[in-house]
């Protein structure tokens, strides 16, 4: 055994106290106004281009690894996407046929809940390891690209989370499976509302507000919509119910929800970038 | 260690942290996501002693704490890896072989998420839970041991430089026997 000396114990003590102090300071303030934010911002500025480059270089490795573990899922996903594509193209043609004048088109997009917003595409460049209990990812779009904090992030399947911290060229996204994430949702078929919290293991826990709400496995959930559409516009697909348990007598049912997005294979995502609302839209109360 | 070796080690730690966040964490590994930095810190601790192990752990944890996304307070991984680096050095020996090193890496790999979650509980993060860390401990131990087999010799080379060629040892042994 190597014996430790007094000087090495002292050095260890200094390092541990220093690290604990930093962590305590950082955890007591929010992510943006922590005194250590400049350190993270500097690191983000330096490291995020390297991460983007590394993603590109490592694509043969990560693609093969992901491909091997998800080959069957990918085939099924391609199949489902092709069918969805055909259905959506048909819907689009029907909608265009029915849109007689600009007033009708405006009310259609407002009902969709993303009026006055565009979707900025981005890629996932970093993921927190799963034994560090936070479900966060970083994307290669930042303040330079118009991304702002507290906006929704989605992929082809549905909602994946919201932006928590924005740096010049990268942003951190809190996934909806993180226990700290809480999304207002509505059951698509019945219109009942509830909240969806992350469970930390890839699923979500849904709690309904109405004690007499009816829930069944397979029910589809969409976002309820936040005021002004921030962070969540209404109507975004979120997930479907896996299993339902009865909560306490006074509370509504509780369900385990499988999010539509496959968080193990996130790559291309879209960030909602709100446009500043014009006075005419604001007066009409464009977004619920 | 000479300044050049320290710089090289620093570069290795930064690169390993980036590989952890970009290449390893997004993939769905069986059991748990392997942690590349734990075997490196164990390697430095076994090759260069407790102080170097603690410093390397602090630096490695620092990289994990600032590299985006880093959804946890800055300093949490620095604390955990500095402590583990120090403890592993105390349990190691100057001539630690591969098996010894892999066992220590396995223990450190299993302890790292546990300590991380415990510190999270102390800091008041509602998501931190020891149960999930315990579930992952066997898989983390296995991955760390596997990575250590490849990583430890490389780190020893980086920290200490190439050792004497085997011929020199045999010659000394022969001279000693002949006397």
XYZ file of C-alpha atoms in Angstrom:
467
model
C 0.000 0.000 0.000
C 1.202 3.484 -0.740
C 1.057 5.531 2.427
C -0.489 8.941 2.207
C 1.529 11.846 3.564
C 0.286 14.880 5.412
C 0.881 17.102 2.390
C -1.122 14.814 0.125
C -3.998 14.710 2.626
C -3.910 18.485 2.781
C -3.962 18.713 -1.002
C -6.926 16.322 -1.133
C -8.727 18.365 1.493
C -8.223 21.558 -0.471
C -9.465 19.944 -3.692
C -12.530 18.415 -2.043
C -13.518 21.563 -0.176
C -13.003 23.611 -3.324
C -15.137 21.294 -5.442
C -17.865 21.090 -2.797
C -17.892 24.876 -2.454
C -18.222 25.351 -6.194
C -21.014 22.791 -6.381
C -22.892 24.334 -3.442
C -22.683 27.813 -4.957
C -23.732 26.570 -8.364
C -26.658 24.534 -7.114
C -28.169 27.301 -4.997
C -28.665 29.719 -7.861
C -30.479 29.056 -11.104
C -28.608 27.926 -14.192
C -28.376 31.366 -15.750
C -27.593 33.587 -12.789
C -25.052 31.410 -11.036
C -21.740 33.184 -10.446
C -20.107 30.257 -12.244
C -22.104 30.864 -15.422
C -19.185 32.662 -17.139
C -17.067 29.545 -16.659
C -19.664 27.346 -18.329
C -20.247 29.938 -21.042
C -16.542 30.095 -21.808
C -16.299 26.300 -21.864
C -19.395 26.089 -24.046
C -17.933 28.583 -26.504
C -14.695 26.658 -26.736
C -15.956 23.096 -26.547
C -19.220 23.092 -28.492
C -17.584 23.505 -31.919
C -15.244 20.664 -30.960
C -18.248 18.549 -29.951
C -19.942 19.294 -33.277
C -16.802 18.282 -35.133
C -16.453 15.158 -33.030
C -20.045 14.169 -33.777
C -19.282 14.398 -37.474
C -16.037 12.429 -37.154
C -17.492 9.793 -34.893
C -20.595 9.278 -36.979
C -19.308 5.987 -38.467
C -18.792 4.613 -34.940
C -21.917 5.951 -33.269
C -24.019 5.203 -36.324
C -22.836 1.601 -36.403
C -23.336 1.149 -32.677
C -26.778 2.679 -32.779
C -27.586 0.803 -35.938
C -26.651 -2.530 -34.414
C -28.753 -2.004 -31.347
C -31.705 -0.414 -33.105
C -31.730 -2.033 -36.531
C -35.178 -3.508 -36.187
C -36.580 -0.350 -34.602
C -35.155 1.700 -37.441
C -36.801 -0.483 -40.047
C -40.111 -0.166 -38.248
C -39.626 3.570 -37.928
C -38.912 3.944 -41.648
C -42.036 1.949 -42.385
C -44.162 4.095 -40.059
C -42.691 7.331 -41.373
C -43.427 6.374 -44.958
C -47.035 5.688 -44.091
C -47.261 8.906 -42.087
C -45.718 10.823 -44.951
C -48.351 9.582 -47.357
C -51.155 10.444 -44.925
C -49.768 13.918 -44.255
C -49.348 14.668 -47.938
C -53.003 13.778 -48.438
C -54.035 16.004 -45.511
C -52.000 18.860 -46.898
C -53.644 18.605 -50.292
C -57.078 18.544 -48.652
C -56.246 21.528 -46.452
C -55.006 23.568 -49.391
C -58.143 22.739 -51.313
C -60.326 23.900 -48.422
C -58.457 27.110 -47.676
C -60.611 29.562 -49.630
C -59.160 32.821 -48.374
C -56.264 34.099 -46.172
C -58.541 34.462 -43.109
C -59.207 30.712 -43.070
C -55.480 29.855 -43.414
C -54.622 32.236 -40.542
C -57.181 30.653 -38.230
C -55.942 27.122 -39.151
C -52.344 27.908 -38.147
C -53.460 29.710 -34.982
C -55.462 26.637 -33.935
C -52.332 24.567 -34.463
C -50.781 26.728 -31.761
C -47.530 27.660 -33.460
C -48.673 30.966 -34.954
C -45.850 33.454 -35.043
C -43.160 30.806 -34.561
C -40.776 28.986 -36.807
C -38.846 25.769 -36.227
C -35.055 25.985 -36.314
C -33.426 22.650 -37.143
C -30.459 21.559 -35.021
C -28.443 18.480 -34.140
C -27.690 16.844 -30.820
C -23.996 17.222 -30.024
C -23.726 16.078 -26.429
C -25.617 13.956 -23.933
C -25.249 13.659 -20.165
C -24.320 10.094 -19.144
C -27.293 8.220 -17.761
C -25.660 7.521 -14.398
C -25.661 11.282 -13.798
C -29.350 11.436 -13.083
C -30.146 14.486 -15.230
C -31.617 13.935 -18.695
C -30.136 16.838 -20.610
C -28.669 17.177 -24.077
C -26.854 19.962 -25.854
C -27.643 21.054 -29.398
C -25.623 22.990 -31.933
C -27.936 26.029 -32.116
C -27.553 28.941 -29.726
C -28.294 32.609 -29.207
C -26.609 33.363 -32.530
C -29.265 31.279 -34.299
C -32.215 32.904 -32.566
C -32.712 30.289 -29.865
C -34.007 31.634 -26.572
C -34.472 30.013 -23.184
C -37.749 28.371 -22.185
C -38.799 27.263 -25.681
C -39.944 23.833 -26.798
C -37.716 21.370 -28.649
C -39.197 18.605 -30.759
C -38.182 15.934 -33.212
C -40.050 14.145 -35.980
C -42.017 12.077 -33.445
C -43.074 14.788 -31.023
C -42.013 16.927 -28.089
C -38.666 16.080 -26.527
C -38.082 18.885 -24.024
C -37.397 22.567 -23.505
C -34.368 24.818 -23.698
C -33.028 25.744 -20.266
C -29.730 27.544 -20.916
C -28.600 29.344 -24.050
C -24.974 30.037 -24.992
C -23.772 31.819 -28.122
C -23.457 28.726 -30.296
C -25.046 25.950 -28.255
C -28.005 25.403 -25.966
C -28.888 22.955 -23.202
C -32.203 21.124 -23.454
C -33.963 19.519 -20.488
C -35.644 16.365 -21.788
C -39.205 15.630 -20.746
C -38.041 12.372 -19.143
C -36.016 14.309 -16.564
C -37.763 14.294 -13.182
C -37.539 18.082 -13.065
C -39.500 18.446 -16.295
C -43.231 19.100 -16.053
C -45.454 19.479 -19.139
C -49.168 20.335 -19.239
C -50.874 17.774 -21.456
C -54.310 16.973 -22.786
C -55.685 13.569 -23.709
C -56.336 13.881 -27.431
C -59.541 11.854 -27.483
C -61.342 13.119 -24.384
C -59.791 16.562 -23.886
C -59.023 15.839 -20.184
C -55.992 17.698 -18.866
C -53.161 16.694 -16.570
C -49.437 17.143 -15.991
C -46.671 14.906 -17.240
C -43.492 14.668 -15.148
C -40.396 12.737 -16.140
C -39.567 9.565 -14.222
C -35.837 9.565 -14.950
C -35.868 6.181 -16.691
C -37.121 7.101 -20.159
C -40.814 7.397 -19.399
C -43.187 9.957 -17.929
C -45.749 9.948 -15.134
C -49.118 11.514 -15.912
C -51.366 12.886 -13.200
C -54.868 13.919 -14.203
C -56.555 16.899 -12.573
C -60.080 15.521 -12.668
C -60.609 12.715 -10.100
C -63.204 11.149 -12.405
C -61.103 11.303 -15.554
C -61.113 8.197 -17.728
C -57.729 6.919 -18.910
C -56.887 3.788 -20.824
C -53.622 2.334 -22.158
C -53.058 3.594 -25.669
C -54.579 7.043 -25.086
C -52.610 9.681 -26.978
C -51.377 12.835 -25.256
C -50.707 16.249 -26.796
C -49.414 19.424 -25.173
C -52.042 21.557 -23.517
C -50.293 24.783 -24.488
C -48.717 27.456 -22.318
C -49.741 31.144 -22.285
C -48.375 32.790 -25.444
C -47.192 29.376 -26.593
C -44.068 29.533 -24.423
C -42.581 27.156 -23.666
C -45.047 24.671 -25.143
C -47.368 25.451 -28.063
C -50.641 23.563 -27.971
C -51.213 20.375 -29.878
C -47.687 18.925 -30.024
C -47.700 15.116 -29.777
C -46.090 13.979 -26.521
C -46.643 10.262 -25.945
C -49.125 7.534 -25.218
C -50.346 5.905 -22.026
C -48.715 2.574 -21.136
C -50.451 1.624 -17.904
C -52.935 3.268 -15.547
C -53.073 3.058 -11.766
C -55.703 4.565 -9.563
C -54.282 7.404 -7.472
C -55.605 8.142 -3.998
C -59.373 8.488 -3.724
C -59.304 12.271 -3.942
C -56.829 12.495 -6.827
C -57.247 11.514 -10.432
C -55.711 8.504 -12.118
C -51.949 8.224 -12.488
C -50.445 6.680 -15.589
C -47.046 5.713 -16.944
C -46.556 7.306 -20.349
C -44.217 6.296 -23.143
C -43.013 9.407 -24.981
C -43.262 9.165 -28.756
C -39.654 10.236 -29.253
C -37.044 7.520 -28.892
C -34.547 9.265 -26.611
C -31.872 6.685 -27.276
C -31.516 7.779 -30.899
C -31.959 11.547 -30.857
C -30.153 13.247 -33.697
C -32.010 15.854 -35.774
C -34.273 18.072 -33.684
C -36.160 21.332 -34.136
C -36.272 24.291 -31.741
C -39.321 26.542 -31.635
C -38.138 30.092 -32.331
C -40.926 32.516 -31.546
C -41.352 35.607 -33.657
C -42.221 38.769 -31.775
C -46.006 39.018 -31.996
C -47.403 41.882 -34.044
C -50.124 44.084 -32.548
C -52.829 42.620 -34.808
C -52.107 39.040 -33.699
C -51.883 40.099 -30.060
C -55.245 41.832 -30.248
C -56.866 38.745 -31.724
C -55.335 36.540 -28.995
C -53.783 34.377 -31.651
C -52.410 31.593 -29.414
C -54.459 30.157 -26.572
C 5.971 14.643 -13.729
C 7.515 16.932 -16.296
C 5.489 19.829 -17.616
C 5.157 18.206 -21.025
C 3.628 15.084 -19.453
C 1.219 17.167 -17.403
C 0.077 19.030 -20.509
C -0.300 15.803 -22.440
C -2.348 14.319 -19.617
C -4.525 17.428 -19.542
C -5.162 17.120 -23.264
C -6.033 13.439 -22.831
C -8.525 14.306 -20.076
C -10.250 16.988 -22.164
C -10.463 14.686 -25.168
C -11.774 11.828 -23.040
C -14.433 14.099 -21.535
C -15.579 15.164 -24.990
C -15.638 11.568 -26.227
C -17.715 10.660 -23.164
C -20.304 13.328 -23.897
C -20.392 13.068 -27.701
C -19.679 9.435 -28.556
C -20.383 7.281 -25.492
C -23.385 8.827 -23.752
C -25.793 9.083 -26.718
C -25.570 5.337 -27.450
C -27.830 2.835 -25.728
C -25.326 0.513 -23.992
C -26.511 -2.634 -22.223
C -26.554 -2.062 -18.468
C -25.092 1.424 -18.152
C -23.217 4.021 -20.167
C -19.477 3.351 -19.708
C -17.508 6.112 -18.003
C -14.227 6.689 -19.821
C -12.786 9.088 -17.272
C -12.827 6.733 -14.264
C -10.271 4.276 -15.746
C -8.043 7.196 -16.768
C -8.094 8.671 -13.261
C -7.429 5.193 -11.794
C -4.476 4.832 -14.182
C -2.959 8.148 -13.119
C -3.513 7.327 -9.445
C -1.788 3.937 -9.734
C 1.100 5.302 -11.769
C 1.802 8.544 -9.939
C 0.457 8.394 -6.390
C -2.333 9.937 -4.309
C -1.745 13.624 -4.976
C -1.549 13.141 -8.719
C -4.602 10.886 -8.580
C -6.618 13.503 -6.713
C -5.494 16.283 -9.055
C -6.266 14.213 -12.143
C -9.659 13.338 -10.692
C -10.369 16.997 -10.019
C -9.396 17.942 -13.579
C -11.360 15.078 -15.153
C -14.406 15.943 -13.082
C -13.974 19.571 -14.032
C -14.096 18.693 -17.717
C -17.308 16.719 -17.210
C -18.753 19.611 -15.206
C -18.248 22.287 -17.863
C -18.545 20.433 -21.168
C -22.070 21.027 -22.499
C -24.742 19.842 -21.565
C -23.604 19.342 -17.937
C -27.033 19.443 -16.326
C -25.677 19.421 -12.765
C -23.851 21.873 -10.471
C -20.275 22.678 -11.449
C -17.922 20.833 -9.110
C -19.972 17.696 -8.489
C -17.930 15.362 -10.683
C -14.719 17.156 -9.631
C -15.431 16.221 -6.007
C -16.311 12.603 -6.764
C -13.388 11.862 -9.083
C -10.808 13.673 -6.909
C -11.872 11.573 -3.930
C -11.857 8.332 -5.949
C -8.449 9.145 -7.456
C -6.960 9.614 -3.995
C -8.517 6.465 -2.526
C -7.502 4.269 -5.467
C -3.890 5.439 -5.117
C -3.903 4.448 -1.451
C -5.099 0.953 -2.341
C -2.703 0.491 -5.235
C 0.931 -0.472 -5.295
C 3.910 0.724 -7.299
C 3.908 -2.426 -9.378
C 0.171 -2.888 -9.785
C -0.479 -5.423 -12.511
C -3.311 -5.443 -14.998
C -5.672 -7.551 -12.912
C -5.104 -5.453 -9.810
C -5.672 -2.278 -11.795
C -8.798 -3.620 -13.477
C -10.268 -4.620 -10.102
C -9.606 -1.176 -8.670
C -11.114 0.407 -11.777
C -14.197 -1.793 -11.391
C -14.618 -0.706 -7.786
C -14.120 2.953 -8.697
C -16.529 2.656 -11.614
C -19.234 1.237 -9.376
C -18.630 3.841 -6.672
C -18.571 6.887 -8.951
C -22.333 7.089 -9.717
C -23.086 6.225 -6.095
C -20.979 9.088 -4.749
C -22.362 11.389 -7.445
C -25.921 10.659 -6.383
C -25.080 10.954 -2.676
C -23.538 14.365 -3.286
C -26.624 15.292 -5.289
C -28.806 14.379 -2.318
C -26.604 16.492 -0.040
C -26.879 19.427 -2.460
C -30.645 19.078 -2.435
C -31.300 17.925 -6.002
C -34.663 16.133 -5.998
C -33.645 13.843 -8.844
C -30.667 12.301 -7.037
C -31.407 8.806 -5.837
C -29.151 6.036 -4.598
C -31.408 3.242 -5.911
C -30.740 3.960 -9.576
C -26.999 4.173 -8.905
C -27.062 0.800 -7.121
C -28.905 -0.754 -10.086
C -26.153 0.413 -12.380
C -23.237 -0.579 -10.147
C -22.574 -4.082 -11.622
C -22.719 -2.846 -15.218
C -20.524 0.159 -14.420
C -17.991 -2.102 -12.680
C -17.873 -4.406 -15.724
C -17.463 -1.575 -18.232
C -14.779 0.146 -16.116
C -12.798 -3.069 -15.779
C -13.026 -3.642 -19.528
C -11.911 -0.108 -20.355
C -9.142 -0.281 -17.737
C -7.470 -3.204 -19.528
C -6.931 -0.961 -22.529
C -6.518 2.383 -20.796
C -4.229 1.605 -17.838
C -1.097 0.595 -19.788
C -1.447 3.669 -21.999
C -1.778 5.994 -19.011
C 1.198 4.377 -17.269
C 3.229 4.987 -20.436
C 2.090 8.603 -20.520
C 2.809 9.246 -16.844
C 6.035 7.335 -16.281
C 7.512 6.981 -19.709
C 8.706 3.699 -21.165
C 10.101 1.307 -18.527
C 13.443 -0.499 -18.869
C 13.453 -3.154 -21.552
C 12.944 -6.719 -20.283
C 16.485 -7.679 -21.299
C 17.927 -5.265 -18.726
C 15.972 -6.937 -15.897
C 17.088 -10.414 -16.923
C 20.699 -9.244 -17.081
C 20.498 -7.832 -13.562
C 18.913 -11.046 -12.336
C 21.689 -13.113 -13.940
C 24.382 -10.909 -12.434
C 22.761 -11.154 -9.034
C 22.490 -14.977 -9.225
C 26.055 -15.310 -10.419
C 27.457 -13.336 -7.469
